[in-house]
Amino acid sequence: MIYYFSGTGNSLYVARHLADELGEKLCPMTLGIPSREDLKGAAVGLVFPVYAWGIPNVVARFVQKISTLREDLEGAFLYAVMTCGDDMGYADEVLEKALGRKLDAAFSVLMPDVYVCLPGFDVDSKEECKEKFAKEKETVPEIAACVRERKQVRRLKRGPFPWTKTHIIRPLFNRYLVTDKYFRVDASRCISCGRCSKMCPVGNIIVDEIPQWQSHCTGCLACYHACPHHAINFGKMTQKKGQYNLMKQLYE
Ligand SMILES: Cc1cc2nc3c(=O)[nH]c(=O)nc-3n(C[C@H](O)[C@H](O)[C@H](O)COP(=O)(O)O)c2cc1C
């Protein structure tokens, strides 16, 4: 079984590819936790994006729930596939801490970057996206081979200064920037289509003429990227930034 979380489609894309390679089933992390039967002796995959060189809070909540099935989890081959735009720091160790056990294998897969809320961060160019998808095509079958062989491996792009990023910058990022309070809607552009609400993977948006966020945001930016009129912005920071629309391709 492969459990996944995806805000803007990259991790869903990778999870689907891996599930096809392995002949496994997919289950969203937001739809409950595995049963004891699902875990016994099985290969259990966790596929999700890296956020601030750590894990999304939705993923932390999911793994804290499955850590209560500790005995059954011990017998499973537990592996993580983390998608990231650039580098992942010690996100695998953050995951292990939340899980209360070591992973049997861990991989990072470079995918188009969707983070746009700070100066200097923007979506990748078409060329960069193309290169990342071409690499993904090679990497995922290699991951599948490791899982089939139950190989204890780590193939991770930690990047420069991984400890500082995960242990110093991440807590600050989570404290000040994982919030929906900075989202603003340009009412002259919003057509009340409800796409932001439909795409929000944690059901955090109600559209009553314009979108209203309900304060349990996981920070994925699905609403920002899905808006067909670029009517949603994160403060003023994203007004001139690009959008990334893989979810649209995956579902339409
Ligand atoms: C809040 C947030 C934080 C991110 N932090 C990182 C990061 O620390 N390192 C990185 O390489 N990419 C980072 N990214 C980019 C995503 O990890 C990457 O684009 C991922 O593939 C998105 O997956 P998804 O489309 O399944 O949501 C971040 C994206 C968001 C929205």
mmCIF file of C-alpha atoms in Angstrom, residues 51 55-62 64 174 178 202 216-219:
data_model
loop_
_atom_site.group_PDB
_atom_site.id
_atom_site.type_symbol
_atom_site.label_atom_id
_atom_site.label_comp_id
_atom_site.label_asym_id
_atom_site.label_seq_id
_atom_site.Cartn_x
_atom_site.Cartn_y
_atom_site.Cartn_z
ATOM 1 C CA TYR A 51 8.166 21.422 3.269
ATOM 2 C CA ILE A 55 7.429 17.249 6.524
ATOM 3 C CA PRO A 56 3.977 18.843 6.053
ATOM 4 C CA ASN A 57 1.907 18.957 9.258
ATOM 5 C CA VAL A 58 -0.733 16.756 7.569
ATOM 6 C CA VAL A 59 1.945 14.061 7.151
ATOM 7 C CA ALA A 60 3.109 14.493 10.754
ATOM 8 C CA ARG A 61 -0.464 13.912 11.953
ATOM 9 C CA PHE A 62 -0.834 10.819 9.738
ATOM 10 C CA GLN A 64 1.631 9.991 14.556
ATOM 11 C CA ASN A 174 6.524 26.587 10.530
ATOM 12 C CA VAL A 178 2.524 27.987 7.676
ATOM 13 C CA VAL A 202 -7.440 19.546 3.715
ATOM 14 C CA HIS A 216 -6.299 24.747 9.356
ATOM 15 C CA CYS A 217 -3.986 25.347 6.408
ATOM 16 C CA THR A 218 -1.123 22.919 5.754
ATOM 17 C CA GLY A 219 0.682 25.456 3.543
#
